[in-house]
Coordinates of C-alpha atoms (C1' of nucleotides) in Angstrom, one line a residue:
Chain X
M1 CA 42.0 126.7 53.9
S2 CA 40.6 130.1 53.2
L3 CA 41.0 131.9 49.9
T4 CA 41.9 135.5 50.6
S5 CA 43.6 137.1 53.5
P6 CA 40.7 138.9 55.2
M7 CA 41.1 142.4 53.8
R8 CA 41.9 141.4 50.2
D9 CA 39.0 141.5 47.9
E10 CA 41.0 142.0 44.7
R11 CA 40.0 140.1 41.6
T12 CA 37.1 137.9 40.8
L13 CA 36.6 134.8 42.8
V14 CA 37.2 132.5 39.9
L15 CA 40.7 133.9 39.3
Q16 CA 41.5 133.6 42.9
L17 CA 40.3 130.0 42.8
R18 CA 42.5 129.2 39.8
D19 CA 45.6 130.5 41.6
A20 CA 44.6 128.7 44.8
I21 CA 44.4 125.4 42.9
I22 CA 47.8 126.0 41.4
S23 CA 49.1 126.7 44.8
Y24 CA 47.5 123.6 46.1
I25 CA 49.1 121.5 43.4
G26 CA 52.5 123.0 44.4
E27 CA 52.0 122.6 48.1
Q28 CA 50.8 119.0 47.9
E29 CA 53.7 118.4 45.5
L30 CA 51.3 116.7 43.0
K31 CA 53.1 115.3 40.0
P32 CA 51.9 114.9 36.5
G33 CA 49.4 112.0 36.4
D34 CA 48.4 112.5 40.0
R35 CA 44.7 112.8 40.7
L36 CA 43.3 116.1 42.0
P37 CA 40.6 116.3 44.7
T38 CA 37.1 115.9 43.4
E39 CA 34.9 118.9 42.8
A40 CA 33.0 118.1 46.0
E41 CA 36.3 118.1 48.0
F42 CA 37.5 121.3 46.4
T43 CA 34.2 123.1 47.1
Q44 CA 34.4 122.1 50.7
M45 CA 38.1 122.9 51.0
F46 CA 37.7 126.5 49.6
N47 CA 34.1 126.9 50.8
I48 CA 32.8 128.0 47.4
S49 CA 30.1 126.9 45.0
R50 CA 30.5 124.3 42.4
P51 CA 30.0 126.5 39.3
A52 CA 32.7 128.9 40.5
L53 CA 35.0 126.0 41.1
R54 CA 34.3 124.5 37.7
E55 CA 35.0 127.8 35.9
A56 CA 38.4 127.9 37.6
L57 CA 39.1 124.3 36.7
K58 CA 38.1 124.9 33.1
L59 CA 40.7 127.7 32.9
L60 CA 43.3 125.3 34.1
E61 CA 42.1 122.7 31.6
Q62 CA 42.4 125.2 28.8
D63 CA 46.0 126.1 29.4
G64 CA 46.8 122.4 29.7
S65 CA 47.8 122.3 33.4
I66 CA 45.2 119.7 34.2
Y67 CA 43.1 117.3 32.2
V68 CA 39.8 115.6 32.9
I69 CA 38.4 112.1 32.3
H70 CA 34.7 112.0 32.5
G71 CA 33.6 109.7 35.3
K72 CA 37.2 109.3 36.8
G73 CA 38.4 112.7 37.9
R74 CA 40.9 115.4 37.1
F75 CA 44.6 114.9 36.8
V76 CA 47.7 117.0 36.9
S77 CA 49.2 117.4 33.4
A78 CA 52.9 117.8 32.5
M79 CA 52.2 121.5 31.7
A80 CA 51.6 122.3 35.3
T81 CA 55.2 121.7 36.1
L82 CA 56.6 123.5 33.1
A83 CA 56.2 127.1 34.1
V84 CA 58.5 129.3 32.1
E85 CA 59.2 132.5 33.9
R86 CA 58.7 135.1 31.2
P87 CA 58.0 133.6 27.8
I88 CA 58.4 135.4 24.5
T89 CA 54.6 135.3 24.3
C90 CA 54.4 137.9 27.1
F91 CA 53.9 141.3 25.6
E92 CA 56.4 143.9 26.9
S93 CA 58.5 146.7 25.7
V94 CA 62.0 146.1 24.4
T95 CA 63.2 148.3 27.3
D96 CA 61.6 146.0 29.9
M97 CA 62.7 142.9 28.1
V98 CA 66.3 144.0 28.0
R99 CA 66.2 144.9 31.7
R100 CA 64.9 141.5 32.5
Y101 CA 68.1 140.0 31.1
G102 CA 69.9 141.9 33.7
Y103 CA 71.2 144.7 31.5
K104 CA 71.1 148.4 32.4
P105 CA 70.5 149.6 28.9
T106 CA 70.9 153.1 27.6
N107 CA 69.0 154.2 24.5
K108 CA 70.6 156.1 21.7
V109 CA 68.3 157.7 19.1
L110 CA 69.8 157.3 15.7
S111 CA 67.2 159.2 13.8
I112 CA 63.6 160.4 14.1
S113 CA 61.8 161.4 11.0
E114 CA 58.5 161.5 9.2
E115 CA 57.6 159.7 6.0
T116 CA 54.8 158.3 4.0
A117 CA 53.6 154.8 4.9
A118 CA 54.3 152.2 2.3
G119 CA 54.7 148.4 1.8
Q120 CA 55.0 146.3 4.9
V121 CA 54.5 149.3 7.3
Q122 CA 51.4 150.5 5.6
E123 CA 49.9 147.1 5.5
A124 CA 50.7 146.3 9.2
L125 CA 49.3 149.6 10.4
R126 CA 46.3 149.4 8.1
L127 CA 46.9 152.9 6.6
N128 CA 46.0 154.5 3.4
A129 CA 48.7 155.0 0.9
D130 CA 49.3 158.7 1.6
T131 CA 49.3 158.5 5.4
R132 CA 52.2 159.9 7.3
V133 CA 54.1 157.8 9.8
I134 CA 56.9 158.5 12.3
R135 CA 60.1 156.5 11.7
L136 CA 62.2 156.0 14.8
E137 CA 65.6 154.4 14.7
R138 CA 67.4 153.5 18.0
L139 CA 70.1 151.5 19.6
R140 CA 69.8 149.8 22.9
M141 CA 73.3 149.8 24.4
Q142 CA 74.9 148.1 27.4
G143 CA 78.0 150.4 27.9
E144 CA 79.6 150.4 24.5
E145 CA 78.0 147.3 23.2
V146 CA 74.9 147.4 21.1
L147 CA 72.3 144.9 22.3
V148 CA 69.4 145.7 20.0
Y149 CA 68.9 147.7 16.9
C150 CA 65.3 149.0 16.8
L151 CA 63.3 150.4 14.0
D152 CA 59.8 151.6 14.9
F153 CA 56.9 153.1 12.9
V154 CA 54.0 154.9 14.4
P155 CA 51.1 156.6 12.6
R156 CA 51.8 160.3 12.7
S157 CA 48.2 161.1 13.7
L158 CA 48.6 159.4 17.1
I159 CA 51.2 161.9 18.3
P160 CA 49.9 165.4 17.6
D161 CA 53.0 167.1 19.0
R162 CA 56.1 168.3 17.3
L163 CA 58.6 165.4 17.0
Y164 CA 61.3 167.3 18.9
D165 CA 59.1 168.0 21.9
V166 CA 58.8 164.3 22.6
D167 CA 61.3 162.2 24.6
W168 CA 62.1 159.3 22.4
G169 CA 64.8 158.0 24.8
G170 CA 62.5 155.9 26.9
S171 CA 60.0 153.2 26.1
L172 CA 58.0 153.9 23.0
F173 CA 55.0 152.2 24.7
D174 CA 55.1 154.8 27.5
V175 CA 55.0 157.6 24.9
L176 CA 52.0 156.1 23.3
E177 CA 50.3 155.6 26.6
S178 CA 50.7 159.2 27.4
Y179 CA 48.7 160.0 24.3
G180 CA 46.0 157.5 25.2
H181 CA 47.1 154.7 22.8
R182 CA 48.6 152.2 25.1
P183 CA 49.4 149.0 23.3
V184 CA 48.4 145.8 25.1
M185 CA 49.2 143.0 22.7
S186 CA 50.9 142.2 19.4
T187 CA 51.3 139.8 16.6
A188 CA 54.9 139.0 15.9
T189 CA 57.3 136.9 13.8
A190 CA 60.8 135.8 14.7
A191 CA 63.6 135.0 12.3
S192 CA 67.3 134.7 12.2
V193 CA 69.0 137.2 10.0
M194 CA 72.1 139.4 9.5
L195 CA 71.8 143.1 10.1
P196 CA 71.0 145.0 7.0
T197 CA 74.3 146.1 5.5
D198 CA 73.4 149.8 5.5
V199 CA 72.7 149.6 9.2
S200 CA 75.8 147.7 10.2
E201 CA 78.0 150.0 8.1
R202 CA 76.5 153.2 9.4
N203 CA 76.8 152.2 13.0
D204 CA 80.0 150.2 12.9
L205 CA 78.2 146.9 13.6
E206 CA 80.0 144.6 11.2
D207 CA 80.7 142.3 14.1
F208 CA 77.1 142.2 15.4
G209 CA 76.8 138.6 14.2
P210 CA 73.6 136.7 13.6
A211 CA 70.6 138.8 14.8
F212 CA 67.3 137.5 16.3
L213 CA 64.8 139.6 14.5
I214 CA 61.4 140.2 16.0
T215 CA 58.9 141.8 13.6
E216 CA 56.0 143.0 15.6
T217 CA 52.7 144.9 15.2
A218 CA 51.3 146.1 18.5
Y219 CA 47.7 146.9 19.1
T220 CA 45.6 148.8 21.6
Q221 CA 42.8 147.1 23.5
D222 CA 40.3 148.2 20.9
G223 CA 42.3 146.6 18.1
A224 CA 43.9 149.6 16.5
P225 CA 47.5 148.9 15.3
V226 CA 49.8 151.6 16.8
V227 CA 53.3 150.4 16.3
F228 CA 55.1 148.4 13.6
A229 CA 58.6 147.4 14.8
K230 CA 61.6 145.5 13.7
D231 CA 63.9 144.7 16.5
Y232 CA 67.3 143.1 15.8
H233 CA 68.6 141.5 18.9
R234 CA 72.3 140.5 19.1
G235 CA 72.2 136.8 18.9
S236 CA 74.9 136.2 21.4
S237 CA 73.1 138.2 24.1
F238 CA 69.5 136.9 23.9
T239 CA 67.7 133.7 24.2
F240 CA 63.9 133.6 24.2
S241 CA 61.9 130.8 25.9
F242 CA 58.4 129.5 25.5
V243 CA 56.2 126.5 26.0
R244 CA 54.8 124.5 23.2
K245 CA 51.7 122.4 23.5
Chain S
M1 CA 20.8 128.8 15.8
S2 CA 21.6 125.3 16.9
L3 CA 25.0 124.1 18.1
T4 CA 25.8 120.8 16.5
S5 CA 24.7 119.3 13.2
P6 CA 22.3 116.6 14.3
M7 CA 24.6 113.5 14.3
R8 CA 27.6 115.2 15.8
D9 CA 28.1 114.7 19.5
E10 CA 31.9 115.2 19.4
R11 CA 33.4 117.1 22.3
T12 CA 32.1 118.6 25.5
L13 CA 29.3 121.2 25.2
V14 CA 31.4 124.0 26.7
L15 CA 34.1 123.6 23.9
Q16 CA 31.4 123.6 21.3
L17 CA 29.9 126.7 22.8
R18 CA 33.3 128.4 22.8
D19 CA 33.7 127.8 19.1
A20 CA 30.1 128.8 18.5
I21 CA 30.7 132.1 20.2
I22 CA 33.9 132.7 18.2
S23 CA 31.9 131.9 15.0
Y24 CA 29.2 134.3 16.2
I25 CA 31.7 137.1 16.6
G26 CA 33.0 136.4 13.1
E27 CA 29.6 136.1 11.5
Q28 CA 28.2 139.3 13.1
E29 CA 31.5 141.0 12.2
L30 CA 31.9 142.3 15.7
K31 CA 34.9 144.6 16.1
P32 CA 37.1 145.1 19.1
G33 CA 35.1 147.2 21.7
D34 CA 31.8 146.0 20.4
R35 CA 29.4 144.6 23.0
L36 CA 28.5 140.9 23.0
P37 CA 25.0 139.6 23.6
T38 CA 24.2 139.2 27.3
E39 CA 24.3 135.9 29.0
A40 CA 20.5 135.7 28.8
E41 CA 20.5 136.3 25.1
F42 CA 23.3 133.7 24.5
T43 CA 21.5 131.0 26.5
Q44 CA 18.3 131.5 24.5
M45 CA 20.3 131.7 21.2
F46 CA 22.1 128.4 21.8
N47 CA 19.4 126.9 24.0
I48 CA 21.8 126.0 26.8
S49 CA 22.2 126.7 30.5
R50 CA 23.9 129.6 32.0
P51 CA 26.7 127.8 33.8
A52 CA 27.7 126.1 30.5
L53 CA 27.7 129.4 28.7
R54 CA 29.7 131.1 31.4
E55 CA 32.4 128.4 31.3
A56 CA 32.7 128.9 27.6
L57 CA 32.9 132.7 28.1
K58 CA 35.5 132.3 30.8
L59 CA 37.7 130.4 28.4
L60 CA 37.4 133.3 25.9
E61 CA 38.2 135.7 28.6
Q62 CA 41.3 133.8 29.6
D63 CA 42.8 133.9 26.2
G64 CA 42.0 137.5 25.9
S65 CA 39.5 137.3 23.1
I66 CA 36.8 139.1 25.2
Y67 CA 36.8 141.1 28.4
V68 CA 34.0 141.7 30.9
I69 CA 32.9 144.6 32.9
H70 CA 30.8 143.7 35.9
G71 CA 27.3 145.2 35.5
K72 CA 27.9 146.3 31.9
G73 CA 28.5 143.4 29.7
R74 CA 31.1 141.6 27.7
F75 CA 33.1 143.1 24.9
V76 CA 35.2 142.0 22.0
S77 CA 38.9 142.4 22.6
A78 CA 41.6 143.0 20.0
M79 CA 42.9 139.5 20.5
A80 CA 39.8 138.0 18.9
T81 CA 40.8 139.4 15.5
L82 CA 44.5 138.4 15.9
A83 CA 44.4 134.7 15.0
V84 CA 47.8 133.4 14.0
E85 CA 47.5 130.3 11.9
R86 CA 50.1 128.1 13.5
P87 CA 52.2 129.8 16.1
I88 CA 55.5 128.7 17.3
T89 CA 53.8 127.8 20.6
C90 CA 52.1 124.9 18.9
F91 CA 53.8 121.6 19.6
E92 CA 54.6 119.7 16.5
S93 CA 57.5 117.7 15.0
V94 CA 60.1 119.3 12.9
T95 CA 58.8 117.1 10.1
D96 CA 55.3 118.5 10.3
M97 CA 56.6 122.0 10.8
V98 CA 58.7 121.9 7.7
R99 CA 55.9 120.4 5.6
R100 CA 53.7 123.3 6.7
Y101 CA 56.0 125.7 5.1
G102 CA 55.2 124.0 1.8
Y103 CA 58.4 121.9 1.6
K104 CA 58.5 118.2 0.7
P105 CA 61.5 117.4 2.9
T106 CA 63.6 114.3 2.8
N107 CA 65.5 113.2 5.9
K108 CA 69.1 112.2 5.9
V109 CA 70.5 110.5 8.9
L110 CA 74.1 111.7 9.5
S111 CA 74.8 109.5 12.5
I112 CA 73.1 107.4 15.1
S113 CA 75.0 106.4 18.2
E114 CA 74.8 105.7 21.9
E115 CA 76.6 107.7 24.5
T116 CA 76.6 108.6 28.2
A117 CA 74.4 111.6 29.1
A118 CA 76.2 114.6 30.4
G119 CA 75.8 118.3 30.8
Q120 CA 72.9 120.0 29.1
V121 CA 71.5 116.7 27.9
Q122 CA 71.6 115.0 31.2
E123 CA 70.0 117.9 33.0
A124 CA 67.2 118.4 30.5
L125 CA 66.3 114.7 30.4
R126 CA 66.7 114.4 34.2
L127 CA 69.1 111.5 34.0
N128 CA 71.7 110.1 36.3
A129 CA 75.3 110.6 35.4
D130 CA 75.9 107.2 33.9
T131 CA 72.7 106.8 31.9
R132 CA 72.9 105.9 28.3
V133 CA 71.3 108.1 25.6
I134 CA 70.8 107.8 21.9
R135 CA 72.3 110.6 19.9
L136 CA 70.7 111.2 16.5
E137 CA 72.0 113.6 14.0
R138 CA 70.0 114.4 10.9
L139 CA 69.5 116.8 8.0
R140 CA 66.1 117.9 6.6
M141 CA 66.6 118.5 3.0
Q142 CA 64.6 120.2 0.3
G143 CA 66.2 118.7 -2.8
E144 CA 69.9 119.5 -2.4
E145 CA 69.3 122.3 0.1
V146 CA 69.6 121.7 3.8
L147 CA 66.7 123.3 5.6
V148 CA 67.3 122.1 9.2
Y149 CA 70.2 120.5 11.0
C150 CA 68.7 118.4 13.9
L151 CA 70.5 116.9 16.9
D152 CA 68.3 114.8 19.1
F153 CA 68.9 112.9 22.3
V154 CA 66.6 110.2 23.7
P155 CA 67.1 108.1 26.8
R156 CA 68.3 104.7 25.7
S157 CA 65.9 102.9 28.0
L158 CA 62.8 104.2 26.1
I159 CA 63.7 102.3 23.0
P160 CA 64.6 98.7 23.9
D161 CA 65.3 97.6 20.4
R162 CA 68.6 97.6 18.5
L163 CA 69.4 100.9 17.0
Y164 CA 69.6 99.6 13.5
D165 CA 66.2 97.9 13.7
V166 CA 64.5 101.3 14.0
D167 CA 63.6 103.6 11.1
W168 CA 65.1 107.0 12.0
G169 CA 64.2 108.5 8.7
G170 CA 60.7 109.7 9.8
S171 CA 59.4 111.7 12.7
L172 CA 61.2 111.0 15.9
F173 CA 57.9 111.6 17.7
D174 CA 56.3 108.8 15.7
V175 CA 59.1 106.4 16.8
L176 CA 58.6 107.4 20.4
E177 CA 54.9 107.0 20.1
S178 CA 55.3 103.5 18.8
Y179 CA 57.1 102.7 22.0
G180 CA 54.4 104.3 24.2
H181 CA 56.2 107.5 24.9
R182 CA 54.3 110.0 22.8
P183 CA 55.5 113.6 23.6
V184 CA 52.7 116.1 23.9
M185 CA 54.4 119.3 24.9
S186 CA 57.8 120.9 25.4
T187 CA 59.7 123.8 26.8
A188 CA 61.9 125.5 24.3
T189 CA 64.3 128.4 23.8
A190 CA 65.0 130.2 20.6
A191 CA 68.2 132.0 19.6
S192 CA 70.0 133.2 16.6
V193 CA 73.4 131.6 16.1
M194 CA 75.8 130.3 13.5
L195 CA 76.1 126.6 12.8
P196 CA 78.8 125.0 15.0
T197 CA 81.9 125.0 12.9
D198 CA 82.4 121.2 13.0
V199 CA 78.9 120.7 11.7
S200 CA 79.2 123.2 8.9
E201 CA 82.6 121.8 7.9
R202 CA 81.6 118.2 7.9
N203 CA 78.5 118.8 5.9
D204 CA 79.7 121.5 3.6
L205 CA 77.3 124.1 5.1
E206 CA 79.6 127.1 5.2
D207 CA 77.0 129.1 3.4
F208 CA 74.2 128.1 5.7
G209 CA 74.1 131.6 7.1
P210 CA 72.5 132.6 10.4
A211 CA 70.5 129.8 12.0
F212 CA 67.3 129.9 14.0
L213 CA 68.2 127.5 16.8
I214 CA 65.3 126.0 18.8
T215 CA 66.5 124.1 21.8
E216 CA 63.7 122.0 23.0
T217 CA 62.9 119.4 25.7
A218 CA 59.8 117.4 24.9
Y219 CA 57.6 115.7 27.6
T220 CA 55.0 113.0 27.7
Q221 CA 51.6 113.6 29.2
D222 CA 52.8 112.4 32.5
G223 CA 55.7 114.8 32.6
A224 CA 58.6 112.6 31.7
P225 CA 61.2 114.2 29.4
V226 CA 61.7 112.0 26.4
V227 CA 63.6 114.1 23.9
F228 CA 66.2 116.8 24.1
A229 CA 66.7 118.5 20.7
K230 CA 68.7 121.2 19.1
D231 CA 67.2 122.2 15.7
Y232 CA 69.1 124.7 13.6
H233 CA 66.8 126.1 11.0
R234 CA 68.2 127.9 8.0
G235 CA 67.4 131.5 8.8
S236 CA 66.5 132.5 5.2
S237 CA 63.9 129.7 5.0
F238 CA 62.0 130.0 8.2
T239 CA 59.9 132.6 10.0
F240 CA 58.0 131.8 13.2
S241 CA 55.0 133.7 14.3
F242 CA 53.2 134.1 17.6
V243 CA 50.9 136.4 19.6
R244 CA 52.1 138.4 22.6
K245 CA 49.8 139.6 25.3
Chain Y
dT1 C1' 20.9 173.5 39.3
dA2 C1' 23.1 170.0 41.7
dA3 C1' 23.1 166.2 44.7
dG4 C1' 21.3 162.1 46.0
dG5 C1' 18.1 158.0 45.6
dT6 C1' 15.9 154.6 42.9
dC7 C1' 15.5 151.2 39.4
dA8 C1' 16.4 148.3 35.4
dG9 C1' 19.9 145.7 33.2
dT10 C1' 24.0 142.8 33.5
dT11 C1' 27.4 139.9 35.6
dG12 C1' 29.0 137.3 40.0
dT13 C1' 27.9 133.6 43.1
dC14 C1' 25.2 130.1 45.3
dA15 C1' 22.3 125.8 46.1
dG16 C1' 20.3 121.6 44.6
dA17 C1' 19.2 118.3 41.3
dC18 C1' 19.6 114.9 37.6
dG19 C1' 22.1 112.7 33.6
dA20 C1' 26.3 110.3 31.7
dC21 C1' 30.5 108.0 32.1
dT22 C1' 34.0 104.8 34.6
dG23 C1' 35.6 101.1 37.3
dG24 C1' 34.8 97.6 40.4
dT25 C1' 31.8 94.1 42.5
dG26 C1' 28.9 90.5 42.6
dT27 C1' 25.7 87.4 40.6
dG28 C1' 24.2 83.9 37.5
dC29 C1' 24.9 81.0 33.7
dC30 C1' 27.6 77.8 31.1
Chain J
dG1 C1' 35.8 77.2 37.9
dG2 C1' 35.5 80.7 34.5
dC3 C1' 33.2 84.1 31.9
dA4 C1' 29.6 87.5 30.8
dC5 C1' 26.5 90.6 32.4
dA6 C1' 24.0 93.6 35.6
dC7 C1' 24.4 96.6 39.2
dC8 C1' 26.3 100.3 42.0
dA9 C1' 29.1 103.9 43.9
dG10 C1' 32.0 107.7 42.6
dT11 C1' 32.8 111.5 39.5
dC12 C1' 32.2 114.8 36.0
dG13 C1' 28.5 117.2 32.7
dT14 C1' 24.5 120.0 32.5
dC15 C1' 20.3 122.2 34.0
dT16 C1' 17.1 125.2 36.8
dG17 C1' 16.2 128.9 39.8
dA18 C1' 17.6 132.3 42.9
dC19 C1' 19.9 136.2 45.0
dA20 C1' 24.0 139.5 45.5
dA21 C1' 26.9 143.1 43.4
dC22 C1' 27.9 146.4 40.1
dT23 C1' 26.8 150.0 36.3
dG24 C1' 24.4 153.7 34.2
dA25 C1' 20.4 156.4 33.5
dC26 C1' 16.4 158.4 35.3
dC27 C1' 13.9 160.8 38.8
dT28 C1' 13.3 163.2 42.9
dT29 C1' 14.3 166.6 46.0
dA30 C1' 16.8 170.2 48.4

DNA sequence: TAAGGTCAGTTGTCAGACGACTGGTGTGCC
DNA sequence: GGCACACCAGTCGTCTGACAACTGACCTTA
């Protein structure tokens, strides 16, 4: 059993190993509680050194796929069989998320404006009291049906162009990336709420029903907050999955 | 800088190291993008070997707290500063979760019965068509207010006692643990819904409002599903946090 | 001046060794 | 015969030392 197809160098050996072990568990149809090959067997199988193998195994231990008993061996854990395709903990844009549900959404910009950061927005984006932010209000539609009502805030300084020169109809993350502020992760909270009455009245959304609200602050790789968002997902159209451990 | 207070052996060295590095980042007030000490420096600092250190660093890489550039060094990532206290991805009983929100909940058993598994329940618990399950319906109350409406299903075979000999007023997980079926993880989905009308009518919950529904299948360490649950959390009382990356 | 080579610093990988823990086996004592 | 204990093989935990590969800066040279 070799690791990479000849020409593929790709990533670091340890990550390849980790995936190879996952594949091995799948191919051998190992069930939770089953014993894994020993370190010695794995190193021979993949023809790699023990430290490299151990780093890969440690990764699997950390995410709970396997567990180890000193002096006995390593064993498949329940987690290994509980792969959720695309959990809520995966960072992605609303646009991509909606598409994944099989929708072909169109975006409708309700309003784009500039204002002074305050309260929740100011705090999340770590701004001074008098800092300007862009306020973007959009609807994600599937045909005539509103799927998500999105309210985004971005520090004005990140986008030095005129507001009307920017295409707000696509993914906000793409816009930010084009200005060198690509968000890569976020902290978020989820709650179940009704749409704010002013929003539902203005947009004829009285029948929107219970909304799945994700309040999210997105950060760049170097830790700078670049977006504060409140996304109201139509409850009857979205279900979010995840693993708890 | 030593690792453990003298008498503390506790866990494996690598895990101690991981936490020590996290502490180091905190103490030195390293910000995202800052460079970490080299492997050589760390091994001297903690007086441990390089393989052990590398395993610890790999763990931090995996969860995104740090990133590495071959030939340059390791750097603090944004994730390191985004610690969420108790994310939704942490497996815990509804009882514990509610307590964490500062409530002192009382449990009210609405009904306990036995029925034949079917549909969603049968599928989640991987049961045959004619298998018996326990159906447990409860309310978590704070004073007179209902916080959560819980509907649980457990394979009958896991609890060989008479239903009325069991105390269902506490954590269901505790009951299962006492029979040797402690759940340790789960797969779950979250959605925003209204309470089923029969539930709200029977329990006088017409004003419950939008509910945060967590549909969860819990598993033991060896991968056996032991609980299928639908927990309707009062939307105005609960917010769930998590990190996306 | 610009292109290229060289070198120190850092991470990636390898090899071999010994310590620590687990479970089973066998022995000796009662 | 039964029980307690010592021993031993198997496995994971940790250490030491070494070399390869990559990065960036410096130096040399055309």
